[in-house]
mmCIF file of C-alpha atoms in Angstrom:
data_model
loop_
_atom_site.group_PDB
_atom_site.id
_atom_site.type_symbol
_atom_site.label_atom_id
_atom_site.label_comp_id
_atom_site.label_asym_id
_atom_site.label_seq_id
_atom_site.Cartn_x
_atom_site.Cartn_y
_atom_site.Cartn_z
ATOM 1 C CA UNK A 1 0.000 0.000 0.000
ATOM 2 C CA UNK A 2 1.281 3.465 -0.914
ATOM 3 C CA UNK A 3 2.049 5.530 2.199
ATOM 4 C CA UNK A 4 0.191 8.821 2.739
ATOM 5 C CA UNK A 5 1.675 11.924 1.134
ATOM 6 C CA UNK A 6 1.846 15.250 2.950
ATOM 7 C CA UNK A 7 2.498 18.490 1.077
ATOM 8 C CA UNK A 8 3.463 20.884 3.844
ATOM 9 C CA UNK A 9 4.345 24.554 4.444
ATOM 10 C CA UNK A 10 2.720 25.857 1.267
ATOM 11 C CA UNK A 11 2.841 29.620 0.942
ATOM 12 C CA UNK A 12 -0.685 29.495 -0.510
ATOM 13 C CA UNK A 13 -3.346 27.009 -1.509
ATOM 14 C CA UNK A 14 -6.176 28.036 -3.830
ATOM 15 C CA UNK A 15 -9.208 25.968 -4.785
ATOM 16 C CA UNK A 16 -12.482 26.891 -6.476
ATOM 17 C CA UNK A 17 -15.665 26.417 -4.523
ATOM 18 C CA UNK A 18 -16.584 22.831 -5.453
ATOM 19 C CA UNK A 19 -20.381 23.089 -5.658
ATOM 20 C CA UNK A 20 -22.608 23.676 -7.408
ATOM 21 C CA UNK A 21 -21.102 22.515 -10.684
ATOM 22 C CA UNK A 22 -20.786 24.221 -13.048
ATOM 23 C CA UNK A 23 -20.040 27.613 -11.496
ATOM 24 C CA UNK A 24 -21.831 30.545 -13.168
ATOM 25 C CA UNK A 25 -21.812 34.327 -13.084
ATOM 26 C CA UNK A 26 -20.170 35.841 -10.009
ATOM 27 C CA UNK A 27 -19.794 32.376 -8.498
ATOM 28 C CA UNK A 28 -17.223 31.590 -11.213
ATOM 29 C CA UNK A 29 -14.769 33.679 -9.208
ATOM 30 C CA UNK A 30 -15.404 32.045 -5.815
ATOM 31 C CA UNK A 31 -11.960 30.745 -4.823
ATOM 32 C CA UNK A 32 -10.844 29.758 -1.328
ATOM 33 C CA UNK A 33 -7.261 30.804 -0.523
ATOM 34 C CA UNK A 34 -5.353 29.466 2.496
ATOM 35 C CA UNK A 35 -1.982 30.805 3.635
ATOM 36 C CA UNK A 36 0.680 28.539 5.192
ATOM 37 C CA UNK A 37 -1.252 25.463 4.141
ATOM 38 C CA UNK A 38 -0.925 21.711 3.852
ATOM 39 C CA UNK A 39 -2.575 18.912 1.871
ATOM 40 C CA UNK A 40 -2.657 15.334 3.145
ATOM 41 C CA UNK A 41 -3.291 12.614 0.552
ATOM 42 C CA UNK A 42 -4.227 9.037 1.344
ATOM 43 C CA UNK A 43 -5.257 6.135 -0.937
ATOM 44 C CA UNK A 44 -5.470 8.362 -4.019
ATOM 45 C CA UNK A 45 -7.778 10.905 -2.369
ATOM 46 C CA UNK A 46 -7.309 14.091 -0.402
ATOM 47 C CA UNK A 47 -7.769 13.314 3.292
ATOM 48 C CA UNK A 48 -7.255 16.804 4.716
ATOM 49 C CA UNK A 49 -6.651 20.382 3.596
ATOM 50 C CA UNK A 50 -5.861 23.084 6.127
ATOM 51 C CA UNK A 51 -3.437 25.517 7.710
ATOM 52 C CA UNK A 52 -0.171 24.235 9.136
ATOM 53 C CA UNK A 53 -1.097 25.391 12.625
ATOM 54 C CA UNK A 54 -3.984 22.913 12.572
ATOM 55 C CA UNK A 55 -2.003 19.886 11.354
ATOM 56 C CA UNK A 56 -2.138 17.047 13.881
ATOM 57 C CA UNK A 57 0.826 14.676 14.420
ATOM 58 C CA UNK A 58 1.070 12.009 11.723
ATOM 59 C CA UNK A 59 2.407 8.472 11.525
ATOM 60 C CA UNK A 60 6.065 7.960 10.714
ATOM 61 C CA UNK A 61 5.460 6.430 7.288
ATOM 62 C CA UNK A 62 4.118 9.637 5.729
ATOM 63 C CA UNK A 63 6.014 10.834 2.642
ATOM 64 C CA UNK A 64 6.562 14.588 2.886
ATOM 65 C CA UNK A 65 6.850 17.148 0.072
ATOM 66 C CA UNK A 66 8.345 20.500 1.045
ATOM 67 C CA UNK A 67 6.030 23.261 -0.170
ATOM 68 C CA UNK A 68 8.007 26.227 1.174
ATOM 69 C CA UNK A 69 7.874 29.106 -1.300
ATOM 70 C CA UNK A 70 5.346 27.238 -3.457
ATOM 71 C CA UNK A 71 1.616 27.552 -3.982
ATOM 72 C CA UNK A 72 -0.893 24.830 -4.798
ATOM 73 C CA UNK A 73 -3.908 24.665 -7.102
ATOM 74 C CA UNK A 74 -5.996 21.660 -8.127
ATOM 75 C CA UNK A 75 -4.812 19.445 -10.933
ATOM 76 C CA UNK A 76 -5.837 21.196 -14.146
ATOM 77 C CA UNK A 77 -8.549 19.733 -16.373
ATOM 78 C CA UNK A 78 -8.310 20.013 -20.164
ATOM 79 C CA UNK A 79 -11.730 19.261 -21.641
ATOM 80 C CA UNK A 80 -10.860 19.743 -25.340
ATOM 81 C CA UNK A 81 -7.750 18.215 -26.923
ATOM 82 C CA UNK A 82 -6.857 16.401 -30.165
ATOM 83 C CA UNK A 83 -3.843 14.284 -29.122
ATOM 84 C CA UNK A 84 -3.982 11.403 -31.641
ATOM 85 C CA UNK A 85 -2.219 12.405 -34.859
ATOM 86 C CA UNK A 86 0.761 11.759 -37.056
ATOM 87 C CA UNK A 87 3.078 14.114 -38.911
ATOM 88 C CA UNK A 88 2.951 17.856 -38.358
ATOM 89 C CA UNK A 89 1.591 21.005 -39.989
ATOM 90 C CA UNK A 90 4.687 23.175 -39.855
ATOM 91 C CA UNK A 91 4.611 23.881 -43.614
ATOM 92 C CA UNK A 92 1.000 24.967 -43.308
ATOM 93 C CA UNK A 93 2.021 27.180 -40.382
ATOM 94 C CA UNK A 94 4.592 28.877 -42.586
ATOM 95 C CA UNK A 95 2.077 29.387 -45.401
ATOM 96 C CA UNK A 96 -0.454 30.871 -43.003
ATOM 97 C CA UNK A 97 2.213 33.189 -41.611
ATOM 98 C CA UNK A 98 2.678 34.331 -45.195
ATOM 99 C CA UNK A 99 -0.989 35.270 -45.546
ATOM 100 C CA UNK A 100 -2.970 32.121 -46.420
ATOM 101 C CA UNK A 101 -6.200 31.796 -44.398
ATOM 102 C CA UNK A 102 -7.319 28.655 -42.538
ATOM 103 C CA UNK A 103 -10.295 28.341 -44.888
ATOM 104 C CA UNK A 104 -8.061 28.640 -47.977
ATOM 105 C CA UNK A 105 -5.698 25.972 -46.711
ATOM 106 C CA UNK A 106 -8.612 23.646 -45.897
ATOM 107 C CA UNK A 107 -10.183 24.149 -49.351
ATOM 108 C CA UNK A 108 -6.850 23.329 -50.990
ATOM 109 C CA UNK A 109 -6.666 19.944 -49.271
ATOM 110 C CA UNK A 110 -4.544 21.073 -46.340
ATOM 111 C CA UNK A 111 -5.733 21.447 -42.799
ATOM 112 C CA UNK A 112 -7.450 18.482 -41.196
ATOM 113 C CA UNK A 113 -7.194 16.225 -44.248
ATOM 114 C CA UNK A 114 -3.416 16.487 -44.407
ATOM 115 C CA UNK A 115 -3.230 15.223 -40.835
ATOM 116 C CA UNK A 116 -5.703 12.451 -41.676
ATOM 117 C CA UNK A 117 -3.305 11.079 -44.270
ATOM 118 C CA UNK A 118 -0.350 11.209 -41.879
ATOM 119 C CA UNK A 119 -2.324 9.602 -39.053
ATOM 120 C CA UNK A 120 -3.614 6.766 -41.213
ATOM 121 C CA UNK A 121 0.011 5.931 -42.015
ATOM 122 C CA UNK A 122 0.738 5.099 -38.352
ATOM 123 C CA UNK A 123 0.230 1.651 -36.913
ATOM 124 C CA UNK A 124 -1.487 1.360 -33.535
ATOM 125 C CA UNK A 125 1.776 1.049 -31.624
ATOM 126 C CA UNK A 126 3.062 4.308 -33.084
ATOM 127 C CA UNK A 127 -0.273 6.007 -32.474
ATOM 128 C CA UNK A 128 -0.244 4.917 -28.825
ATOM 129 C CA UNK A 129 3.284 6.249 -28.422
ATOM 130 C CA UNK A 130 2.216 9.559 -29.971
ATOM 131 C CA UNK A 131 -0.681 9.984 -27.536
ATOM 132 C CA UNK A 132 1.474 8.949 -24.542
ATOM 133 C CA UNK A 133 4.042 11.562 -25.525
ATOM 134 C CA UNK A 134 1.391 14.273 -25.797
ATOM 135 C CA UNK A 135 -0.155 13.222 -22.469
ATOM 136 C CA UNK A 136 3.288 13.606 -20.908
ATOM 137 C CA UNK A 137 3.549 17.133 -22.275
ATOM 138 C CA UNK A 138 0.173 17.989 -20.758
ATOM 139 C CA UNK A 139 1.110 16.491 -17.401
ATOM 140 C CA UNK A 140 4.268 18.575 -17.178
ATOM 141 C CA UNK A 141 2.080 21.670 -17.665
ATOM 142 C CA UNK A 142 -0.179 20.665 -14.783
ATOM 143 C CA UNK A 143 -2.959 18.797 -16.584
ATOM 144 C CA UNK A 144 -4.046 15.759 -14.555
ATOM 145 C CA UNK A 145 -7.464 15.104 -16.151
ATOM 146 C CA UNK A 146 -8.033 15.389 -19.873
ATOM 147 C CA UNK A 147 -10.284 14.571 -22.770
ATOM 148 C CA UNK A 148 -8.910 13.400 -26.109
ATOM 149 C CA UNK A 149 -10.702 13.337 -29.445
ATOM 150 C CA UNK A 150 -10.245 11.069 -32.404
ATOM 151 C CA UNK A 151 -11.045 12.582 -35.793
ATOM 152 C CA UNK A 152 -7.748 12.304 -37.636
ATOM 153 C CA UNK A 153 -8.464 8.828 -38.965
ATOM 154 C CA UNK A 154 -11.999 9.111 -40.348
ATOM 155 C CA UNK A 155 -11.998 5.421 -41.162
ATOM 156 C CA UNK A 156 -12.856 2.356 -39.108
ATOM 157 C CA UNK A 157 -9.444 1.152 -37.985
ATOM 158 C CA UNK A 158 -7.685 4.454 -37.308
ATOM 159 C CA UNK A 159 -10.612 5.987 -35.441
ATOM 160 C CA UNK A 160 -10.892 2.992 -33.124
ATOM 161 C CA UNK A 161 -7.117 2.820 -32.671
ATOM 162 C CA UNK A 162 -7.120 6.523 -31.756
ATOM 163 C CA UNK A 163 -9.815 6.036 -29.130
ATOM 164 C CA UNK A 164 -7.974 3.063 -27.643
ATOM 165 C CA UNK A 165 -4.720 5.041 -27.556
ATOM 166 C CA UNK A 166 -6.412 7.931 -25.728
ATOM 167 C CA UNK A 167 -7.946 5.600 -23.171
ATOM 168 C CA UNK A 168 -4.644 3.751 -22.661
ATOM 169 C CA UNK A 169 -2.862 7.059 -21.989
ATOM 170 C CA UNK A 170 -5.361 7.957 -19.269
ATOM 171 C CA UNK A 171 -7.636 10.292 -21.208
ATOM 172 C CA UNK A 172 -11.396 10.384 -21.619
ATOM 173 C CA UNK A 173 -12.009 9.381 -25.278
ATOM 174 C CA UNK A 174 -14.371 11.368 -27.497
ATOM 175 C CA UNK A 175 -15.331 10.052 -30.927
ATOM 176 C CA UNK A 176 -14.952 13.006 -33.300
ATOM 177 C CA UNK A 177 -16.158 10.916 -36.203
ATOM 178 C CA UNK A 178 -17.636 13.988 -37.899
ATOM 179 C CA UNK A 179 -14.501 16.138 -38.074
ATOM 180 C CA UNK A 180 -14.194 16.412 -41.847
ATOM 181 C CA UNK A 181 -15.230 14.512 -44.967
ATOM 182 C CA UNK A 182 -12.397 12.159 -45.986
ATOM 183 C CA UNK A 183 -11.342 12.205 -49.643
ATOM 184 C CA UNK A 184 -12.726 8.759 -50.505
ATOM 185 C CA UNK A 185 -16.329 9.940 -49.992
ATOM 186 C CA UNK A 186 -18.286 12.114 -52.402
ATOM 187 C CA UNK A 187 -19.968 14.246 -49.759
ATOM 188 C CA UNK A 188 -20.790 14.574 -46.062
ATOM 189 C CA UNK A 189 -24.002 12.560 -46.267
ATOM 190 C CA UNK A 190 -22.259 9.591 -47.845
ATOM 191 C CA UNK A 191 -19.523 9.693 -45.224
ATOM 192 C CA UNK A 192 -22.003 9.891 -42.337
ATOM 193 C CA UNK A 193 -23.876 6.886 -43.723
ATOM 194 C CA UNK A 194 -20.636 4.921 -43.504
ATOM 195 C CA UNK A 195 -19.450 6.292 -40.137
ATOM 196 C CA UNK A 196 -22.723 5.694 -38.322
ATOM 197 C CA UNK A 197 -23.180 2.199 -39.710
ATOM 198 C CA UNK A 198 -19.595 0.937 -39.648
ATOM 199 C CA UNK A 199 -17.732 2.875 -36.919
ATOM 200 C CA UNK A 200 -20.237 4.069 -34.316
ATOM 201 C CA UNK A 201 -21.122 0.633 -32.848
ATOM 202 C CA UNK A 202 -17.494 -0.099 -31.949
ATOM 203 C CA UNK A 203 -16.647 3.519 -31.082
ATOM 204 C CA UNK A 204 -19.491 3.616 -28.550
ATOM 205 C CA UNK A 205 -17.860 0.746 -26.668
ATOM 206 C CA UNK A 206 -14.677 2.788 -26.141
ATOM 207 C CA UNK A 207 -15.643 6.471 -26.136
ATOM 208 C CA UNK A 208 -17.440 8.472 -23.471
ATOM 209 C CA UNK A 209 -18.704 11.193 -25.811
ATOM 210 C CA UNK A 210 -19.156 12.146 -29.449
ATOM 211 C CA UNK A 211 -18.302 15.427 -31.162
ATOM 212 C CA UNK A 212 -19.030 17.072 -34.507
ATOM 213 C CA UNK A 213 -17.473 19.999 -36.388
ATOM 214 C CA UNK A 214 -20.499 22.092 -37.374
ATOM 215 C CA UNK A 215 -19.053 24.646 -39.770
ATOM 216 C CA UNK A 216 -19.011 25.593 -43.425
ATOM 217 C CA UNK A 217 -16.864 23.110 -45.325
ATOM 218 C CA UNK A 218 -17.470 20.421 -42.713
ATOM 219 C CA UNK A 219 -20.987 19.450 -41.524
ATOM 220 C CA UNK A 220 -24.168 21.532 -41.505
ATOM 221 C CA UNK A 221 -26.809 21.588 -38.769
ATOM 222 C CA UNK A 222 -28.977 18.899 -40.377
ATOM 223 C CA UNK A 223 -26.032 16.549 -40.769
ATOM 224 C CA UNK A 224 -24.784 17.313 -37.254
ATOM 225 C CA UNK A 225 -28.232 16.529 -35.824
ATOM 226 C CA UNK A 226 -28.267 13.173 -37.600
ATOM 227 C CA UNK A 227 -24.825 12.285 -36.327
ATOM 228 C CA UNK A 228 -25.393 13.439 -32.739
ATOM 229 C CA UNK A 229 -28.822 11.818 -32.441
ATOM 230 C CA UNK A 230 -27.364 8.475 -33.493
ATOM 231 C CA UNK A 231 -24.497 8.883 -31.023
ATOM 232 C CA UNK A 232 -26.909 9.750 -28.210
ATOM 233 C CA UNK A 233 -28.934 6.631 -29.020
ATOM 234 C CA UNK A 234 -25.682 4.660 -28.641
ATOM 235 C CA UNK A 235 -25.212 6.080 -25.140
ATOM 236 C CA UNK A 236 -22.591 8.749 -25.816
ATOM 237 C CA UNK A 237 -22.571 12.228 -24.283
ATOM 238 C CA UNK A 238 -22.665 14.995 -26.893
ATOM 239 C CA UNK A 239 -20.203 17.792 -27.714
ATOM 240 C CA UNK A 240 -20.051 20.263 -30.620
ATOM 241 C CA UNK A 241 -17.373 22.349 -32.312
ATOM 242 C CA UNK A 242 -19.403 25.451 -33.170
ATOM 243 C CA UNK A 243 -19.365 29.136 -34.094
ATOM 244 C CA UNK A 244 -15.630 29.074 -34.813
ATOM 245 C CA UNK A 245 -15.871 30.959 -38.102
ATOM 246 C CA UNK A 246 -19.602 31.680 -38.428
ATOM 247 C CA UNK A 247 -22.860 31.067 -36.612
ATOM 248 C CA UNK A 248 -24.387 28.008 -38.292
ATOM 249 C CA UNK A 249 -26.891 26.701 -35.758
ATOM 250 C CA UNK A 250 -24.579 24.952 -33.303
ATOM 251 C CA UNK A 251 -25.934 26.593 -30.148
ATOM 252 C CA UNK A 252 -29.632 25.910 -30.836
ATOM 253 C CA UNK A 253 -28.729 22.330 -31.749
ATOM 254 C CA UNK A 254 -26.623 21.867 -28.602
ATOM 255 C CA UNK A 255 -29.472 23.162 -26.447
ATOM 256 C CA UNK A 256 -32.068 21.038 -28.276
ATOM 257 C CA UNK A 257 -30.088 17.819 -27.878
ATOM 258 C CA UNK A 258 -28.847 18.471 -24.333
ATOM 259 C CA UNK A 259 -25.164 18.521 -25.281
ATOM 260 C CA UNK A 260 -22.554 18.756 -22.541
ATOM 261 C CA UNK A 261 -20.823 21.629 -24.321
ATOM 262 C CA UNK A 262 -20.387 23.696 -27.421
ATOM 263 C CA UNK A 263 -16.759 24.641 -28.018
ATOM 264 C CA UNK A 264 -14.996 27.575 -29.754
ATOM 265 C CA UNK A 265 -17.682 30.319 -30.039
ATOM 266 C CA UNK A 266 -15.399 32.937 -31.584
ATOM 267 C CA UNK A 267 -18.292 34.016 -33.847
ATOM 268 C CA UNK A 268 -21.068 33.866 -31.224
ATOM 269 C CA UNK A 269 -23.222 36.980 -30.906
ATOM 270 C CA UNK A 270 -25.871 38.226 -28.483
ATOM 271 C CA UNK A 271 -28.638 35.717 -29.260
ATOM 272 C CA UNK A 272 -26.246 32.800 -28.824
ATOM 273 C CA UNK A 273 -24.951 34.225 -25.558
ATOM 274 C CA UNK A 274 -28.484 34.525 -24.203
ATOM 275 C CA UNK A 275 -29.355 30.993 -25.324
ATOM 276 C CA UNK A 276 -26.318 29.502 -23.590
ATOM 277 C CA UNK A 277 -26.986 31.471 -20.419
ATOM 278 C CA UNK A 278 -30.508 30.030 -20.265
ATOM 279 C CA UNK A 279 -29.316 26.458 -20.878
ATOM 280 C CA UNK A 280 -27.346 23.662 -19.230
ATOM 281 C CA UNK A 281 -24.805 23.634 -22.077
ATOM 282 C CA UNK A 282 -21.285 24.707 -21.085
ATOM 283 C CA UNK A 283 -19.426 27.171 -23.313
ATOM 284 C CA UNK A 284 -15.883 25.829 -23.752
ATOM 285 C CA UNK A 285 -13.615 28.648 -24.901
ATOM 286 C CA UNK A 286 -10.343 28.034 -26.748
ATOM 287 C CA UNK A 287 -8.366 31.291 -26.780
ATOM 288 C CA UNK A 288 -5.119 29.638 -27.867
ATOM 289 C CA UNK A 289 -6.819 28.565 -31.094
ATOM 290 C CA UNK A 290 -8.132 32.079 -31.739
ATOM 291 C CA UNK A 291 -4.655 33.484 -31.098
ATOM 292 C CA UNK A 292 -2.910 30.882 -33.268
ATOM 293 C CA UNK A 293 -5.263 31.535 -36.208
ATOM 294 C CA UNK A 294 -5.498 35.298 -35.758
ATOM 295 C CA UNK A 295 -9.253 35.075 -35.157
ATOM 296 C CA UNK A 296 -11.440 37.196 -32.867
ATOM 297 C CA UNK A 297 -11.483 36.031 -29.278
ATOM 298 C CA UNK A 298 -14.695 34.394 -27.984
ATOM 299 C CA UNK A 299 -17.018 36.664 -25.937
ATOM 300 C CA UNK A 300 -16.024 35.304 -22.539
ATOM 301 C CA UNK A 301 -16.908 38.351 -20.443
ATOM 302 C CA UNK A 302 -20.356 38.628 -22.001
ATOM 303 C CA UNK A 303 -20.996 34.910 -21.472
ATOM 304 C CA UNK A 304 -19.979 35.023 -17.815
ATOM 305 C CA UNK A 305 -21.935 38.205 -17.118
ATOM 306 C CA UNK A 306 -25.023 36.704 -18.781
ATOM 307 C CA UNK A 307 -24.821 33.680 -16.485
ATOM 308 C CA UNK A 308 -23.550 31.040 -18.901
ATOM 309 C CA UNK A 309 -21.406 28.168 -17.653
ATOM 310 C CA UNK A 310 -17.890 28.740 -19.038
ATOM 311 C CA UNK A 311 -14.859 26.431 -19.222
ATOM 312 C CA UNK A 312 -11.463 26.886 -20.846
ATOM 313 C CA UNK A 313 -9.355 24.356 -22.770
ATOM 314 C CA UNK A 314 -6.268 24.236 -24.979
ATOM 315 C CA UNK A 315 -7.691 22.740 -28.205
ATOM 316 C CA UNK A 316 -4.266 21.066 -28.461
ATOM 317 C CA UNK A 317 -3.827 19.954 -32.085
ATOM 318 C CA UNK A 318 -1.162 20.167 -34.791
ATOM 319 C CA UNK A 319 -2.868 22.702 -37.027
ATOM 320 C CA UNK A 320 -4.698 25.437 -35.150
ATOM 321 C CA UNK A 321 -3.583 25.314 -31.495
ATOM 322 C CA UNK A 322 -0.233 23.633 -31.062
ATOM 323 C CA UNK A 323 0.002 24.097 -27.304
ATOM 324 C CA UNK A 324 -0.558 21.730 -24.404
ATOM 325 C CA UNK A 325 -0.372 24.464 -21.752
ATOM 326 C CA UNK A 326 -3.421 25.296 -19.661
ATOM 327 C CA UNK A 327 -1.373 27.910 -17.731
ATOM 328 C CA UNK A 328 -0.924 29.717 -21.070
ATOM 329 C CA UNK A 329 -4.673 29.443 -21.673
ATOM 330 C CA UNK A 330 -5.304 30.920 -18.216
ATOM 331 C CA UNK A 331 -3.006 33.834 -19.111
ATOM 332 C CA UNK A 332 -4.902 34.419 -22.349
ATOM 333 C CA UNK A 333 -8.180 34.277 -20.451
ATOM 334 C CA UNK A 334 -7.029 37.093 -18.190
ATOM 335 C CA UNK A 335 -5.270 39.233 -20.798
ATOM 336 C CA UNK A 336 -7.526 38.701 -23.821
ATOM 337 C CA UNK A 337 -10.896 37.431 -22.548
ATOM 338 C CA UNK A 338 -11.188 39.818 -19.570
ATOM 339 C CA UNK A 339 -11.595 37.080 -16.987
ATOM 340 C CA UNK A 340 -10.086 37.373 -13.518
ATOM 341 C CA UNK A 341 -7.452 34.883 -12.313
ATOM 342 C CA UNK A 342 -10.111 33.385 -10.041
ATOM 343 C CA UNK A 343 -12.541 32.906 -12.933
ATOM 344 C CA UNK A 344 -9.807 31.422 -15.098
ATOM 345 C CA UNK A 345 -8.858 28.939 -12.361
ATOM 346 C CA UNK A 346 -12.441 27.735 -11.986
ATOM 347 C CA UNK A 347 -12.781 27.457 -15.777
ATOM 348 C CA UNK A 348 -9.743 25.145 -16.058
ATOM 349 C CA UNK A 349 -10.703 23.039 -13.058
ATOM 350 C CA UNK A 350 -14.224 22.386 -11.748
ATOM 351 C CA UNK A 351 -16.103 23.708 -14.791
ATOM 352 C CA UNK A 352 -13.927 21.744 -17.203
ATOM 353 C CA UNK A 353 -14.385 18.664 -14.991
ATOM 354 C CA UNK A 354 -18.154 19.187 -15.175
ATOM 355 C CA UNK A 355 -17.993 19.005 -18.979
ATOM 356 C CA UNK A 356 -16.253 15.635 -18.700
ATOM 357 C CA UNK A 357 -18.493 14.388 -15.895
ATOM 358 C CA UNK A 358 -15.205 13.756 -14.085
ATOM 359 C CA UNK A 359 -16.493 13.454 -10.538
ATOM 360 C CA UNK A 360 -14.695 15.701 -8.064
ATOM 361 C CA UNK A 361 -11.662 16.408 -10.210
ATOM 362 C CA UNK A 362 -10.531 20.026 -10.182
ATOM 363 C CA UNK A 363 -10.901 20.791 -6.471
ATOM 364 C CA UNK A 364 -8.803 20.482 -3.313
ATOM 365 C CA UNK A 365 -11.038 19.241 -0.525
ATOM 366 C CA UNK A 366 -11.420 16.126 1.603
ATOM 367 C CA UNK A 367 -12.614 13.226 -0.531
ATOM 368 C CA UNK A 368 -11.628 14.701 -3.910
ATOM 369 C CA UNK A 369 -9.032 13.224 -6.236
ATOM 370 C CA UNK A 370 -5.499 13.707 -4.879
ATOM 371 C CA UNK A 371 -4.416 15.640 -7.985
ATOM 372 C CA UNK A 372 -2.655 18.945 -7.377
ATOM 373 C CA UNK A 373 -0.170 21.256 -8.991
ATOM 374 C CA UNK A 374 2.575 23.030 -7.072
ATOM 375 C CA UNK A 375 3.524 26.341 -8.627
ATOM 376 C CA UNK A 376 7.006 27.803 -8.328
ATOM 377 C CA UNK A 377 5.684 31.018 -6.818
ATOM 378 C CA UNK A 378 4.336 32.103 -3.426
ATOM 379 C CA UNK A 379 1.105 33.410 -4.989
ATOM 380 C CA UNK A 380 -1.207 31.035 -6.885
ATOM 381 C CA UNK A 381 -2.136 33.769 -9.380
ATOM 382 C CA UNK A 382 1.227 33.211 -11.074
ATOM 383 C CA UNK A 383 -0.632 30.415 -12.867
ATOM 384 C CA UNK A 384 -1.978 33.116 -15.204
ATOM 385 C CA UNK A 385 0.375 35.983 -14.387
ATOM 386 C CA UNK A 386 3.606 34.341 -15.598
ATOM 387 C CA UNK A 387 2.882 34.382 -19.314
ATOM 388 C CA UNK A 388 4.216 31.155 -20.882
ATOM 389 C CA UNK A 389 6.537 30.811 -17.899
ATOM 390 C CA UNK A 390 8.021 27.675 -16.402
ATOM 391 C CA UNK A 391 5.621 28.012 -13.486
ATOM 392 C CA UNK A 392 4.716 24.351 -12.781
ATOM 393 C CA UNK A 393 7.106 22.976 -10.164
ATOM 394 C CA UNK A 394 5.578 19.603 -9.211
ATOM 395 C CA UNK A 395 2.532 17.635 -10.299
ATOM 396 C CA UNK A 396 0.899 15.164 -7.923
ATOM 397 C CA UNK A 397 -1.422 12.622 -9.513
ATOM 398 C CA UNK A 398 -3.484 10.236 -7.426
ATOM 399 C CA UNK A 399 -1.501 11.118 -4.317
ATOM 400 C CA UNK A 400 1.906 10.392 -5.878
ATOM 401 C CA UNK A 401 4.489 12.701 -7.367
ATOM 402 C CA UNK A 402 4.124 12.314 -11.138
ATOM 403 C CA UNK A 403 6.273 15.136 -12.514
ATOM 404 C CA UNK A 404 8.947 17.381 -11.056
ATOM 405 C CA UNK A 405 10.624 20.229 -12.888
#
């Protein structure tokens, strides 16, 4: 049996208020901060959180971690990543830097389809190694709970291999079977006929959720409804990529079908904001993607002020958001989306965990998962304040030290 782990003498500990989930409006910024704190972990769970002056004597077998000069936040939760892919898109990156738009590259056969070809060329062993490597990157940036999407295979074998690789690496698999139309199909309807008949039955045995890219050049609202309804019938939770480039009906569809989230929302306007605020659908915002593509930022402040549930994620992928860093996303949330550090912390912890139905991940309280991140700073707000800095000192996963800088 693993001995208990005590993180002691922390300069600060910060944790979002755990309930209700998701946090909305002003409650998004409700964060408890303790000075001179400790966290005691036992059997993979947090046993105690408190101030050092209240720590009772412990048994001799406790493993101690010195937290002097450090601060602690919950393990970060990334609820939107694309970790299963081969090749890279560095040439596309160079072309875009020279003026080509994302839409132009996609129409010319670049974008998602170029990664599909490279991913199909990998065998399952190589694909598993790829996802494990990317999961390691995320862990070193403080991510302890994460979702991973397929969608770069768009055939039977590669999609299922992607989902298995995500699950094997510790992620929550999402079947993004409707990411793009692969070149061997004449149109989106023909591809969906194949995907729902030939891939969905097996995908539903591995995945926890299904996702669709509802956008011009990908799938329209009618096609997305067909895909999502079939996935719901197979027992999968529903997610949508929507309003990235234009409003095309993703928010009304997400509300109608009871989706867990609609993600991106760079093009969302007032009516969409009001609809999300009145619904149980979480708005997952991806500011690193907007920055990477030179797109407008999503309307985070308006969504929060309207009362919508808001989460943040990286959108880690090789083409439009090549970053695994939730601390960077938190910085962008504060500097570009007009969120406070407290709101950003909640959005990358308990609200993101709500999207994934990940139990009590994303909080530091007795009985929650013993996942925490020690920051190399005496103030927890360095998580967002130190822009792209080497701020993560130690990551504790399941009550054991998993990564040390």
